[in-house]
């Protein structure tokens, strides 16, 4: 599979050079790349899911390392791993059920299966399913020392699989791959249509004659506002321009194009205007597991201003931005320092930045961070494609989308 | 208004039982006897633990964590109890267990000596490395072993009786009752047991119970792994009291060559902080010892607060050694994160609404000088920290926000 490796390298390079930026683009590309990785992966006879998981992990590790700040890449890798585990589980469950029934007629299988074929199959499937879930108090006393004995949950499927016929196995292997690719296609579709699902909820949140404040430009926010306008809500939008990229100007232009009353304000005017605002709606770069938000720089200030005036602070984001990691040290680890040319004109300031004078270091420094971390207590509501959620509920969403084993995949493979 | 709450009635009753500790001047006899509260539900169900001066839960803590020796404790107890306490050297647990053994004798088998779940529990909880919940589950496993029941139902009833005995023997220990509940829940609800015959199920239960010690140790390691990620180089950590889990986290972080500094509170009156600082210093971690009242003074050099927990309640708040609440308040007001390290078997189905809403765990306090007559002493050993002051909980179920705790508990006991 040399061509897959070439694709991977190409993507890694693009990520490193920041050719692909923004969570939507990187999420979509990652999903597509992993789809081709899986489709070209040769399947062994035993433990196919394990092979797929290993392949995806190997690629995922490279991608995550290429640009650790682009959290959507890691999210999609984990989502795909979760999909593989889930598909494998469902196929194992059906296989065991079939096995148990055939065992009842053939009498060549373990006594347990002969006794209660359907029951034991159900119990096994339940046990296997519980390995996918995060550990809970319920399973604390049960005897599945998961992490110690079975690195791959589907190993129970592995040995029962050995008993089934080879023709059947061939069929199953193709089926697993097929199912996984199908599920990834669905995932890609979800990533593309998440804006629509988010903006469907717009009329529930934006009311007549309200004043909305937003910051910079986010595609999700734009779609959200436009959807409310299409349902004939009339409202006013304040757009903070979002220095230094001034994406707010672009958003303002787009909103005016849709016929929404728009006011552009400077970032520093946010606090002055916030008392007139009914709701703040912003996009996000990533939503962390504790309900905190990584967002374009400046949004923490908006959130603090909103809190000061008790204005609801709403974050709209697709579910591919849900990140199962905790921000240990978000200001440092999860930030990107951009080029100073956004702030200053090199030509004009070249003499201040002269490395020749003052002992090799210039007197003028420019810091241009890309992201802010907004702590969960400042966020009033998350609107994702599955509905509106409180920050304290984010862990539940994460438990739905990711399996507990994959959260540490990055660290385990790098160490 | 809280004067009328049930917990206050309980508090008052305890004080009335030992009036000599507070009033022992001649006026005492002249005083009319305090009017007994007309409704005291606790009177119908007297606490089987006869020594109200010190909670059994607290004795275990003192034995495991304190620098002070047990004979010091006995002396202090004699000084506080003023004759009401049993003679020093004879631990109330022994007295209690012999008292309860008579009642619970029916639980035991037909051996020469009647089996007592309390004795069993006391045997296990003396081991320094075992948490109280583990001791409880070990004791319940022993109940199963000595049981002569022939059906699952019978066994369940026996276990229920034993766990009720354990729980009422020491009403102050949260992890004891949480451990009992967890094991009972496993016995009654595990679907895997339904497919096996009785003997196999019994063996399986015993085996699971006895493995629980390992599970608990593994839980501690998991928590250490999760917790140490949050420790970054050159940070300053404030810890309060002695917690095995917190120590494990710091130990792992130190062995991963993280450079950090620890501020230890003294942890009056049993001065568990001294032992903690001692053990940290042995690891080569820079430690500074504070008196408990210096927390606010030094909070601005602190980057995070790490505490353990005696119990995690349904609201997501914690019950921990006295002083945790004020540390959390100070940390909250200075915007410092408060991290709690606690094993998941400490999750208890309690929902305290205020500080007085729990059976107080009492302990002796040595003020160094005799306490003047007519002065009351607050002897409660722990307080309740509401969830809004906690940032994250590190448990073996993962890193959780306080709101997840209720979710886990609801899933378990639904």
mmCIF file of N, CA and C in Angstrom, chain A residues 82 129-140 146 395-396 398-400 402-405 407, chain B residues 396-400 404 408 411:
data_model
loop_
_atom_site.group_PDB
_atom_site.id
_atom_site.type_symbol
_atom_site.label_atom_id
_atom_site.label_comp_id
_atom_site.label_asym_id
_atom_site.label_seq_id
_atom_site.Cartn_x
_atom_site.Cartn_y
_atom_site.Cartn_z
ATOM 1 N N UNK A 82 -13.524 4.148 17.252
ATOM 2 C CA UNK A 82 -14.757 3.766 17.944
ATOM 3 C C UNK A 82 -15.694 3.052 16.974
ATOM 4 N N UNK A 129 -20.102 -5.592 25.024
ATOM 5 C CA UNK A 129 -20.540 -4.206 24.897
ATOM 6 C C UNK A 129 -20.049 -3.387 26.074
ATOM 7 N N UNK A 130 -20.025 -4.017 27.231
ATOM 8 C CA UNK A 130 -19.597 -3.257 28.397
ATOM 9 C C UNK A 130 -18.131 -2.877 28.294
ATOM 10 N N UNK A 131 -17.363 -3.623 27.503
ATOM 11 C CA UNK A 131 -15.964 -3.238 27.354
ATOM 12 C C UNK A 131 -15.842 -1.982 26.525
ATOM 13 N N UNK A 132 -16.847 -1.702 25.695
ATOM 14 C CA UNK A 132 -16.777 -0.490 24.886
ATOM 15 C C UNK A 132 -17.065 0.742 25.725
ATOM 16 N N UNK A 133 -17.946 0.559 26.687
ATOM 17 C CA UNK A 133 -18.314 1.698 27.520
ATOM 18 C C UNK A 133 -17.154 2.109 28.407
ATOM 19 N N UNK A 134 -17.258 3.331 28.857
ATOM 20 C CA UNK A 134 -16.268 3.775 29.835
ATOM 21 C C UNK A 134 -16.466 2.935 31.100
ATOM 22 N N UNK A 135 -15.421 2.741 31.890
ATOM 23 C CA UNK A 135 -15.593 1.978 33.119
ATOM 24 C C UNK A 135 -16.608 2.681 34.012
ATOM 25 N N UNK A 136 -17.410 1.911 34.699
ATOM 26 C CA UNK A 136 -18.402 2.532 35.553
ATOM 27 C C UNK A 136 -18.436 1.775 36.872
ATOM 28 N N UNK A 137 -19.184 2.331 37.799
ATOM 29 C CA UNK A 137 -19.295 1.689 39.104
ATOM 30 C C UNK A 137 -19.884 0.298 38.966
ATOM 31 N N UNK A 138 -20.765 0.128 37.966
ATOM 32 C CA UNK A 138 -21.420 -1.152 37.793
ATOM 33 C C UNK A 138 -20.430 -2.260 37.494
ATOM 34 N N UNK A 139 -19.430 -1.925 36.693
ATOM 35 C CA UNK A 139 -18.510 -2.957 36.254
ATOM 36 C C UNK A 139 -17.311 -3.068 37.180
ATOM 37 N N UNK A 140 -17.310 -2.281 38.237
ATOM 38 C CA UNK A 140 -16.131 -2.231 39.097
ATOM 39 C C UNK A 140 -15.831 -3.605 39.682
ATOM 40 N N UNK A 146 -10.006 -5.467 32.096
ATOM 41 C CA UNK A 146 -9.867 -5.146 30.678
ATOM 42 C C UNK A 146 -8.453 -4.781 30.275
ATOM 43 N N UNK A 395 -19.448 15.521 29.030
ATOM 44 C CA UNK A 395 -18.835 14.206 29.224
ATOM 45 C C UNK A 395 -19.742 13.099 28.707
ATOM 46 N N UNK A 396 -21.053 13.311 28.761
ATOM 47 C CA UNK A 396 -22.002 12.309 28.286
ATOM 48 C C UNK A 396 -21.896 12.163 26.772
ATOM 49 N N UNK A 398 -19.376 12.817 24.998
ATOM 50 C CA UNK A 398 -18.091 12.202 24.686
ATOM 51 C C UNK A 398 -18.149 10.701 24.899
ATOM 52 N N UNK A 399 -18.866 10.264 25.941
ATOM 53 C CA UNK A 399 -18.997 8.832 26.169
ATOM 54 C C UNK A 399 -19.757 8.170 25.015
ATOM 55 N N UNK A 400 -20.645 8.942 24.368
ATOM 56 C CA UNK A 400 -21.377 8.371 23.236
ATOM 57 C C UNK A 400 -20.497 8.217 22.006
ATOM 58 N N UNK A 402 -16.949 8.339 21.715
ATOM 59 C CA UNK A 402 -15.604 7.769 21.778
ATOM 60 C C UNK A 402 -15.586 6.596 22.744
ATOM 61 N N UNK A 403 -14.720 5.625 22.476
ATOM 62 C CA UNK A 403 -14.589 4.563 23.465
ATOM 63 C C UNK A 403 -13.429 4.886 24.398
ATOM 64 N N UNK A 404 -13.570 4.419 25.614
ATOM 65 C CA UNK A 404 -12.624 4.823 26.661
ATOM 66 C C UNK A 404 -11.198 4.396 26.331
ATOM 67 N N UNK A 405 -11.055 3.286 25.605
ATOM 68 C CA UNK A 405 -9.713 2.785 25.317
ATOM 69 C C UNK A 405 -8.928 3.718 24.402
ATOM 70 N N UNK A 407 -8.932 7.014 24.300
ATOM 71 C CA UNK A 407 -8.604 8.356 24.762
ATOM 72 C C UNK A 407 -7.106 8.519 24.946
ATOM 73 N N UNK B 396 -11.002 6.246 39.400
ATOM 74 C CA UNK B 396 -10.600 5.167 38.508
ATOM 75 C C UNK B 396 -11.570 5.027 37.338
ATOM 76 N N UNK B 397 -12.682 5.767 37.361
ATOM 77 C CA UNK B 397 -13.576 5.761 36.209
ATOM 78 C C UNK B 397 -13.157 6.813 35.196
ATOM 79 N N UNK B 398 -12.131 7.547 35.486
ATOM 80 C CA UNK B 398 -11.677 8.593 34.588
ATOM 81 C C UNK B 398 -11.699 9.922 35.315
ATOM 82 N N UNK B 399 -11.338 10.961 34.574
ATOM 83 C CA UNK B 399 -11.397 12.302 35.138
ATOM 84 C C UNK B 399 -12.834 12.779 35.003
ATOM 85 N N UNK B 400 -13.449 13.138 36.095
ATOM 86 C CA UNK B 400 -14.868 13.460 36.059
ATOM 87 C C UNK B 400 -15.103 14.881 36.545
ATOM 88 N N UNK B 404 -20.806 14.309 37.104
ATOM 89 C CA UNK B 404 -20.831 12.930 36.624
ATOM 90 C C UNK B 404 -21.121 11.960 37.770
ATOM 91 N N UNK B 408 -23.257 8.453 37.643
ATOM 92 C CA UNK B 408 -22.743 7.108 37.905
ATOM 93 C C UNK B 408 -23.579 6.418 38.979
ATOM 94 N N UNK B 411 -26.953 5.401 37.640
ATOM 95 C CA UNK B 411 -26.844 4.214 36.791
ATOM 96 C C UNK B 411 -26.706 2.946 37.627
#
